[in-house]
Amino acid sequence: MLNYLWAGMIGIGIICAAFTGRIPEITNAALDSSKEAVSLCITMMGVMSFWVGMMEIASEAGLVGSMSRRMRPLIRFLFPAIPKNHPSIEHITTNIIANVLGLGWAATPAGLKAMEGLENLEEERRQGKLPGPVRRPGIASNEMCTFLIINISSLQLIPVNVIAYRSQYGSVNPAAIVGPGIIATAVSTAVAVVFCKVMDGKRRA
């Protein structure tokens, strides 16, 4: 669907430019945008490399593990149906920590592993190895839905990506977004948690 939308917008733009005699402007805009895209990719690659490296250092130093242990009560509150020592818990906590620090790229691998772990959890339930509601293959479990919603709405203390974008495009104070970002993501996370708990309660009723 998105492919059709993008193709449609590009086609409409070209047609409008042809009828208004602005084809040269379209050509110049395409060339300028290509140059900006390459420059932005280089900038974001540097930012990503730095923060992913910091995340690896924190992991090797035991900081991520320590934070994960401190987050166990929160994880138990959000995902009460996941067994205490299930492997997916570590990936979920790593993903949440990376998102809170604004490291979206670093959070993605952990998020994929967490989803894989939750799918394995569902398979164990289907085989009768673990208690809990059993769903047909291809249907997301409560834990998967909760994790996805928390992931999307995640609290961010340092919106690294937005700061990098603002810096790239000449913002006088790129870090000015930190305060509003914390407020906005805190509200979105609170709403997400309440929504997940309400829907989970309805499913159990």
PDB file of C-alpha atoms in Angstrom:
ATOM      1  CA  MET A   1       0.000   0.000   0.000  1.00  0.00           C
ATOM      2  CA  LEU A   2       2.778   2.441   0.876  1.00  0.00           C
ATOM      3  CA  ASN A   3       4.457   1.722  -2.463  1.00  0.00           C
ATOM      4  CA  TYR A   4       1.283   2.771  -4.260  1.00  0.00           C
ATOM      5  CA  LEU A   5       0.985   5.924  -2.134  1.00  0.00           C
ATOM      6  CA  TRP A   6       4.571   6.990  -2.791  1.00  0.00           C
ATOM      7  CA  ALA A   7       4.301   6.194  -6.498  1.00  0.00           C
ATOM      8  CA  GLY A   8       1.036   8.126  -6.687  1.00  0.00           C
ATOM      9  CA  MET A   9       2.489  11.210  -4.984  1.00  0.00           C
ATOM     10  CA  ILE A  10       5.556  11.153  -7.236  1.00  0.00           C
ATOM     11  CA  GLY A  11       3.385  10.756 -10.332  1.00  0.00           C
ATOM     12  CA  ILE A  12       1.041  13.587  -9.303  1.00  0.00           C
ATOM     13  CA  GLY A  13       4.025  15.841  -8.603  1.00  0.00           C
ATOM     14  CA  ILE A  14       5.555  15.186 -12.010  1.00  0.00           C
ATOM     15  CA  ILE A  15       2.230  15.753 -13.801  1.00  0.00           C
ATOM     16  CA  CYS A  16       1.612  19.015 -11.922  1.00  0.00           C
ATOM     17  CA  ALA A  17       5.155  20.164 -12.696  1.00  0.00           C
ATOM     18  CA  ALA A  18       4.663  19.359 -16.382  1.00  0.00           C
ATOM     19  CA  PHE A  19       1.427  21.371 -16.574  1.00  0.00           C
ATOM     20  CA  THR A  20       2.890  24.350 -14.688  1.00  0.00           C
ATOM     21  CA  GLY A  21       6.230  24.391 -16.488  1.00  0.00           C
ATOM     22  CA  ARG A  22       8.313  23.461 -13.420  1.00  0.00           C
ATOM     23  CA  ILE A  23      10.052  20.323 -14.653  1.00  0.00           C
ATOM     24  CA  PRO A  24      13.529  21.932 -14.195  1.00  0.00           C
ATOM     25  CA  GLU A  25      12.672  22.619 -10.540  1.00  0.00           C
ATOM     26  CA  ILE A  26      11.669  18.979 -10.077  1.00  0.00           C
ATOM     27  CA  THR A  27      14.981  17.875 -11.574  1.00  0.00           C
ATOM     28  CA  ASN A  28      16.981  20.210  -9.325  1.00  0.00           C
ATOM     29  CA  ALA A  29      15.007  19.118  -6.271  1.00  0.00           C
ATOM     30  CA  ALA A  30      15.678  15.453  -7.057  1.00  0.00           C
ATOM     31  CA  LEU A  31      19.421  16.093  -7.374  1.00  0.00           C
ATOM     32  CA  ASP A  32      19.566  18.183  -4.194  1.00  0.00           C
ATOM     33  CA  SER A  33      17.547  15.608  -2.260  1.00  0.00           C
ATOM     34  CA  SER A  34      19.869  12.842  -3.389  1.00  0.00           C
ATOM     35  CA  LYS A  35      22.862  14.784  -2.126  1.00  0.00           C
ATOM     36  CA  GLU A  36      21.159  15.498   1.206  1.00  0.00           C
ATOM     37  CA  ALA A  37      20.177  11.839   1.548  1.00  0.00           C
ATOM     38  CA  VAL A  38      23.782  10.687   1.184  1.00  0.00           C
ATOM     39  CA  SER A  39      24.973  13.323   3.664  1.00  0.00           C
ATOM     40  CA  LEU A  40      22.261  12.363   6.146  1.00  0.00           C
ATOM     41  CA  CYS A  41      23.103   8.661   5.825  1.00  0.00           C
ATOM     42  CA  ILE A  42      26.757   9.384   6.628  1.00  0.00           C
ATOM     43  CA  THR A  43      25.756  11.463   9.651  1.00  0.00           C
ATOM     44  CA  MET A  44      23.335   8.837  10.952  1.00  0.00           C
ATOM     45  CA  MET A  45      25.878   6.063  10.352  1.00  0.00           C
ATOM     46  CA  GLY A  46      28.332   7.859  12.619  1.00  0.00           C
ATOM     47  CA  VAL A  47      25.690   8.423  15.298  1.00  0.00           C
ATOM     48  CA  MET A  48      24.514   4.824  15.066  1.00  0.00           C
ATOM     49  CA  SER A  49      28.052   3.437  15.259  1.00  0.00           C
ATOM     50  CA  PHE A  50      28.860   5.543  18.303  1.00  0.00           C
ATOM     51  CA  TRP A  51      25.767   4.615  20.304  1.00  0.00           C
ATOM     52  CA  VAL A  52      25.714   0.962  19.301  1.00  0.00           C
ATOM     53  CA  GLY A  53      29.360   0.805  20.379  1.00  0.00           C
ATOM     54  CA  MET A  54      28.447   2.434  23.682  1.00  0.00           C
ATOM     55  CA  MET A  55      25.701  -0.136  24.114  1.00  0.00           C
ATOM     56  CA  GLU A  56      28.185  -2.960  23.540  1.00  0.00           C
ATOM     57  CA  ILE A  57      30.615  -1.455  26.063  1.00  0.00           C
ATOM     58  CA  ALA A  58      27.790  -1.126  28.598  1.00  0.00           C
ATOM     59  CA  SER A  59      26.803  -4.737  27.959  1.00  0.00           C
ATOM     60  CA  GLU A  60      30.363  -6.036  28.383  1.00  0.00           C
ATOM     61  CA  ALA A  61      30.791  -3.946  31.554  1.00  0.00           C
ATOM     62  CA  GLY A  62      27.679  -5.541  33.039  1.00  0.00           C
ATOM     63  CA  LEU A  63      25.665  -2.318  33.066  1.00  0.00           C
ATOM     64  CA  VAL A  64      22.939  -3.669  30.797  1.00  0.00           C
ATOM     65  CA  GLY A  65      22.693  -6.834  32.879  1.00  0.00           C
ATOM     66  CA  SER A  66      22.417  -4.806  36.073  1.00  0.00           C
ATOM     67  CA  MET A  67      19.708  -2.595  34.593  1.00  0.00           C
ATOM     68  CA  SER A  68      17.898  -5.682  33.331  1.00  0.00           C
ATOM     69  CA  ARG A  69      17.815  -7.175  36.822  1.00  0.00           C
ATOM     70  CA  ARG A  70      16.474  -3.928  38.260  1.00  0.00           C
ATOM     71  CA  MET A  71      13.749  -3.921  35.611  1.00  0.00           C
ATOM     72  CA  ARG A  72      12.524  -7.428  36.434  1.00  0.00           C
ATOM     73  CA  PRO A  73       9.608  -6.164  38.619  1.00  0.00           C
ATOM     74  CA  LEU A  74       8.466  -3.927  35.761  1.00  0.00           C
ATOM     75  CA  ILE A  75       8.752  -6.790  33.270  1.00  0.00           C
ATOM     76  CA  ARG A  76       6.750  -9.060  35.591  1.00  0.00           C
ATOM     77  CA  PHE A  77       4.065  -6.372  35.816  1.00  0.00           C
ATOM     78  CA  LEU A  78       3.899  -5.907  32.039  1.00  0.00           C
ATOM     79  CA  PHE A  79       4.243  -9.600  31.123  1.00  0.00           C
ATOM     80  CA  PRO A  80       2.870 -11.659  34.047  1.00  0.00           C
ATOM     81  CA  ALA A  81       2.275 -14.740  31.861  1.00  0.00           C
ATOM     82  CA  ILE A  82       5.937 -15.133  30.838  1.00  0.00           C
ATOM     83  CA  PRO A  83       7.799 -17.658  33.041  1.00  0.00           C
ATOM     84  CA  LYS A  84      10.304 -16.063  35.398  1.00  0.00           C
ATOM     85  CA  ASN A  85      13.500 -17.315  33.724  1.00  0.00           C
ATOM     86  CA  HIS A  86      12.310 -17.459  30.118  1.00  0.00           C
ATOM     87  CA  PRO A  87      15.017 -16.339  27.607  1.00  0.00           C
ATOM     88  CA  SER A  88      12.697 -13.762  26.008  1.00  0.00           C
ATOM     89  CA  ILE A  89      12.793 -11.631  29.178  1.00  0.00           C
ATOM     90  CA  GLU A  90      16.452 -10.706  28.637  1.00  0.00           C
ATOM     91  CA  HIS A  91      15.770  -9.628  25.054  1.00  0.00           C
ATOM     92  CA  ILE A  92      12.698  -7.632  26.110  1.00  0.00           C
ATOM     93  CA  THR A  93      14.635  -5.747  28.791  1.00  0.00           C
ATOM     94  CA  THR A  94      17.534  -5.053  26.403  1.00  0.00           C
ATOM     95  CA  ASN A  95      15.093  -3.701  23.821  1.00  0.00           C
ATOM     96  CA  ILE A  96      13.384  -1.445  26.358  1.00  0.00           C
ATOM     97  CA  ILE A  97      16.699  -0.105  27.659  1.00  0.00           C
ATOM     98  CA  ALA A  98      17.913   0.674  24.139  1.00  0.00           C
ATOM     99  CA  ASN A  99      14.648   2.430  23.300  1.00  0.00           C
ATOM    100  CA  VAL A 100      14.730   4.484  26.500  1.00  0.00           C
ATOM    101  CA  LEU A 101      18.227   5.636  25.555  1.00  0.00           C
ATOM    102  CA  GLY A 102      16.971   6.528  22.071  1.00  0.00           C
ATOM    103  CA  LEU A 103      18.994   3.806  20.360  1.00  0.00           C
ATOM    104  CA  GLY A 104      16.341   2.593  17.945  1.00  0.00           C
ATOM    105  CA  TRP A 105      18.797   0.715  15.727  1.00  0.00           C
ATOM    106  CA  ALA A 106      20.390  -1.041  18.674  1.00  0.00           C
ATOM    107  CA  ALA A 107      16.919  -1.967  19.949  1.00  0.00           C
ATOM    108  CA  THR A 108      15.853  -3.688  16.726  1.00  0.00           C
ATOM    109  CA  PRO A 109      17.968  -6.887  17.005  1.00  0.00           C
ATOM    110  CA  ALA A 110      16.866  -7.382  20.617  1.00  0.00           C
ATOM    111  CA  GLY A 111      13.260  -6.765  19.596  1.00  0.00           C
ATOM    112  CA  LEU A 112      13.426  -9.411  16.872  1.00  0.00           C
ATOM    113  CA  LYS A 113      14.968 -11.920  19.285  1.00  0.00           C
ATOM    114  CA  ALA A 114      12.285 -11.083  21.859  1.00  0.00           C
ATOM    115  CA  MET A 115       9.533 -11.764  19.315  1.00  0.00           C
ATOM    116  CA  GLU A 116      11.220 -15.030  18.376  1.00  0.00           C
ATOM    117  CA  GLY A 117      11.384 -15.980  22.054  1.00  0.00           C
ATOM    118  CA  LEU A 118       7.696 -15.150  22.531  1.00  0.00           C
ATOM    119  CA  GLU A 119       6.820 -17.294  19.512  1.00  0.00           C
ATOM    120  CA  ASN A 120       8.811 -20.161  21.074  1.00  0.00           C
ATOM    121  CA  LEU A 121       6.844 -19.584  24.268  1.00  0.00           C
ATOM    122  CA  GLU A 122       3.601 -19.989  22.319  1.00  0.00           C
ATOM    123  CA  GLU A 123       4.914 -23.193  20.762  1.00  0.00           C
ATOM    124  CA  GLU A 124       5.733 -24.565  24.208  1.00  0.00           C
ATOM    125  CA  ARG A 125       2.171 -23.776  25.294  1.00  0.00           C
ATOM    126  CA  ARG A 126       0.761 -25.583  22.258  1.00  0.00           C
ATOM    127  CA  GLN A 127       2.841 -28.628  23.161  1.00  0.00           C
ATOM    128  CA  GLY A 128       1.516 -28.530  26.720  1.00  0.00           C
ATOM    129  CA  LYS A 129       4.925 -27.825  28.274  1.00  0.00           C
ATOM    130  CA  LEU A 130       3.755 -24.532  29.792  1.00  0.00           C
ATOM    131  CA  PRO A 131       0.368 -23.389  31.126  1.00  0.00           C
ATOM    132  CA  GLY A 132      -1.573 -20.558  29.536  1.00  0.00           C
ATOM    133  CA  PRO A 133      -4.042 -19.825  26.742  1.00  0.00           C
ATOM    134  CA  VAL A 134      -3.176 -21.526  23.455  1.00  0.00           C
ATOM    135  CA  ARG A 135      -3.594 -19.645  20.174  1.00  0.00           C
ATOM    136  CA  ARG A 136      -3.533 -20.863  16.624  1.00  0.00           C
ATOM    137  CA  PRO A 137      -0.262 -20.400  14.703  1.00  0.00           C
ATOM    138  CA  GLY A 138      -0.082 -16.988  13.061  1.00  0.00           C
ATOM    139  CA  ILE A 139      -2.106 -15.222  15.776  1.00  0.00           C
ATOM    140  CA  ALA A 140      -0.171 -12.872  18.060  1.00  0.00           C
ATOM    141  CA  SER A 141      -0.263 -13.626  21.769  1.00  0.00           C
ATOM    142  CA  ASN A 142      -1.071 -11.082  24.490  1.00  0.00           C
ATOM    143  CA  GLU A 143       2.639 -10.838  25.287  1.00  0.00           C
ATOM    144  CA  MET A 144       3.517 -10.128  21.637  1.00  0.00           C
ATOM    145  CA  CYS A 145       0.874  -7.393  21.384  1.00  0.00           C
ATOM    146  CA  THR A 146       1.971  -5.825  24.667  1.00  0.00           C
ATOM    147  CA  PHE A 147       5.636  -5.885  23.666  1.00  0.00           C
ATOM    148  CA  LEU A 148       4.884  -4.319  20.276  1.00  0.00           C
ATOM    149  CA  ILE A 149       2.795  -1.525  21.803  1.00  0.00           C
ATOM    150  CA  ILE A 150       5.395  -0.777  24.492  1.00  0.00           C
ATOM    151  CA  ASN A 151       8.106  -0.816  21.823  1.00  0.00           C
ATOM    152  CA  ILE A 152       6.268   1.657  19.598  1.00  0.00           C
ATOM    153  CA  SER A 153       5.348   4.050  22.415  1.00  0.00           C
ATOM    154  CA  SER A 154       8.623   3.712  24.314  1.00  0.00           C
ATOM    155  CA  LEU A 155       9.801   6.385  26.725  1.00  0.00           C
ATOM    156  CA  GLN A 156      12.931   8.109  25.402  1.00  0.00           C
ATOM    157  CA  LEU A 157      15.293  10.023  27.639  1.00  0.00           C
ATOM    158  CA  ILE A 158      17.695  10.908  24.819  1.00  0.00           C
ATOM    159  CA  PRO A 159      16.068  11.062  21.337  1.00  0.00           C
ATOM    160  CA  VAL A 160      19.357  10.489  19.542  1.00  0.00           C
ATOM    161  CA  ASN A 161      17.856  10.196  16.058  1.00  0.00           C
ATOM    162  CA  VAL A 162      15.857  13.415  16.273  1.00  0.00           C
ATOM    163  CA  ILE A 163      18.832  15.315  17.681  1.00  0.00           C
ATOM    164  CA  ALA A 164      20.967  14.065  14.787  1.00  0.00           C
ATOM    165  CA  TYR A 165      18.335  15.096  12.245  1.00  0.00           C
ATOM    166  CA  ARG A 166      18.007  18.560  13.782  1.00  0.00           C
ATOM    167  CA  SER A 167      21.781  18.974  13.816  1.00  0.00           C
ATOM    168  CA  GLN A 168      22.043  17.855  10.186  1.00  0.00           C
ATOM    169  CA  TYR A 169      19.515  20.462   9.063  1.00  0.00           C
ATOM    170  CA  GLY A 170      21.060  23.390  10.916  1.00  0.00           C
ATOM    171  CA  SER A 171      19.125  23.619  14.175  1.00  0.00           C
ATOM    172  CA  VAL A 172      20.586  26.230  16.541  1.00  0.00           C
ATOM    173  CA  ASN A 173      19.941  23.981  19.550  1.00  0.00           C
ATOM    174  CA  PRO A 174      19.415  20.363  18.412  1.00  0.00           C
ATOM    175  CA  ALA A 175      19.097  19.066  21.988  1.00  0.00           C
ATOM    176  CA  ALA A 176      16.159  21.392  22.764  1.00  0.00           C
ATOM    177  CA  ILE A 177      13.884  18.509  21.795  1.00  0.00           C
ATOM    178  CA  VAL A 178      14.936  16.457  24.839  1.00  0.00           C
ATOM    179  CA  GLY A 179      12.453  17.975  27.323  1.00  0.00           C
ATOM    180  CA  PRO A 180       9.359  17.861  25.079  1.00  0.00           C
ATOM    181  CA  GLY A 181      10.440  14.414  23.883  1.00  0.00           C
ATOM    182  CA  ILE A 182      10.549  13.029  27.428  1.00  0.00           C
ATOM    183  CA  ILE A 183       7.097  14.440  28.197  1.00  0.00           C
ATOM    184  CA  ALA A 184       5.549  13.175  24.957  1.00  0.00           C
ATOM    185  CA  THR A 185       7.025   9.675  25.197  1.00  0.00           C
ATOM    186  CA  ALA A 186       6.222   9.406  28.920  1.00  0.00           C
ATOM    187  CA  VAL A 187       2.572  10.153  28.161  1.00  0.00           C
ATOM    188  CA  SER A 188       2.504   7.736  25.221  1.00  0.00           C
ATOM    189  CA  THR A 189       4.093   4.987  27.325  1.00  0.00           C
ATOM    190  CA  ALA A 190       1.640   5.520  30.198  1.00  0.00           C
ATOM    191  CA  VAL A 191      -1.302   5.370  27.790  1.00  0.00           C
ATOM    192  CA  ALA A 192       0.152   2.221  26.188  1.00  0.00           C
ATOM    193  CA  VAL A 193       0.542   0.456  29.554  1.00  0.00           C
ATOM    194  CA  VAL A 194      -3.007   1.350  30.617  1.00  0.00           C
ATOM    195  CA  PHE A 195      -4.378   0.208  27.254  1.00  0.00           C
ATOM    196  CA  CYS A 196      -2.526  -3.117  27.420  1.00  0.00           C
ATOM    197  CA  LYS A 197      -3.713  -3.806  30.966  1.00  0.00           C
ATOM    198  CA  VAL A 198      -7.327  -2.928  30.147  1.00  0.00           C
ATOM    199  CA  MET A 199      -7.359  -5.128  27.038  1.00  0.00           C
ATOM    200  CA  ASP A 200      -5.618  -7.966  28.872  1.00  0.00           C
ATOM    201  CA  GLY A 201      -8.237  -7.736  31.619  1.00  0.00           C
ATOM    202  CA  LYS A 202     -11.029  -7.953  29.033  1.00  0.00           C
ATOM    203  CA  ARG A 203      -9.446 -11.038  27.462  1.00  0.00           C
ATOM    204  CA  ARG A 204      -9.217 -12.754  30.838  1.00  0.00           C
ATOM    205  CA  ALA A 205     -12.808 -11.819  31.804  1.00  0.00           C
TER     206      ALA A 205
END
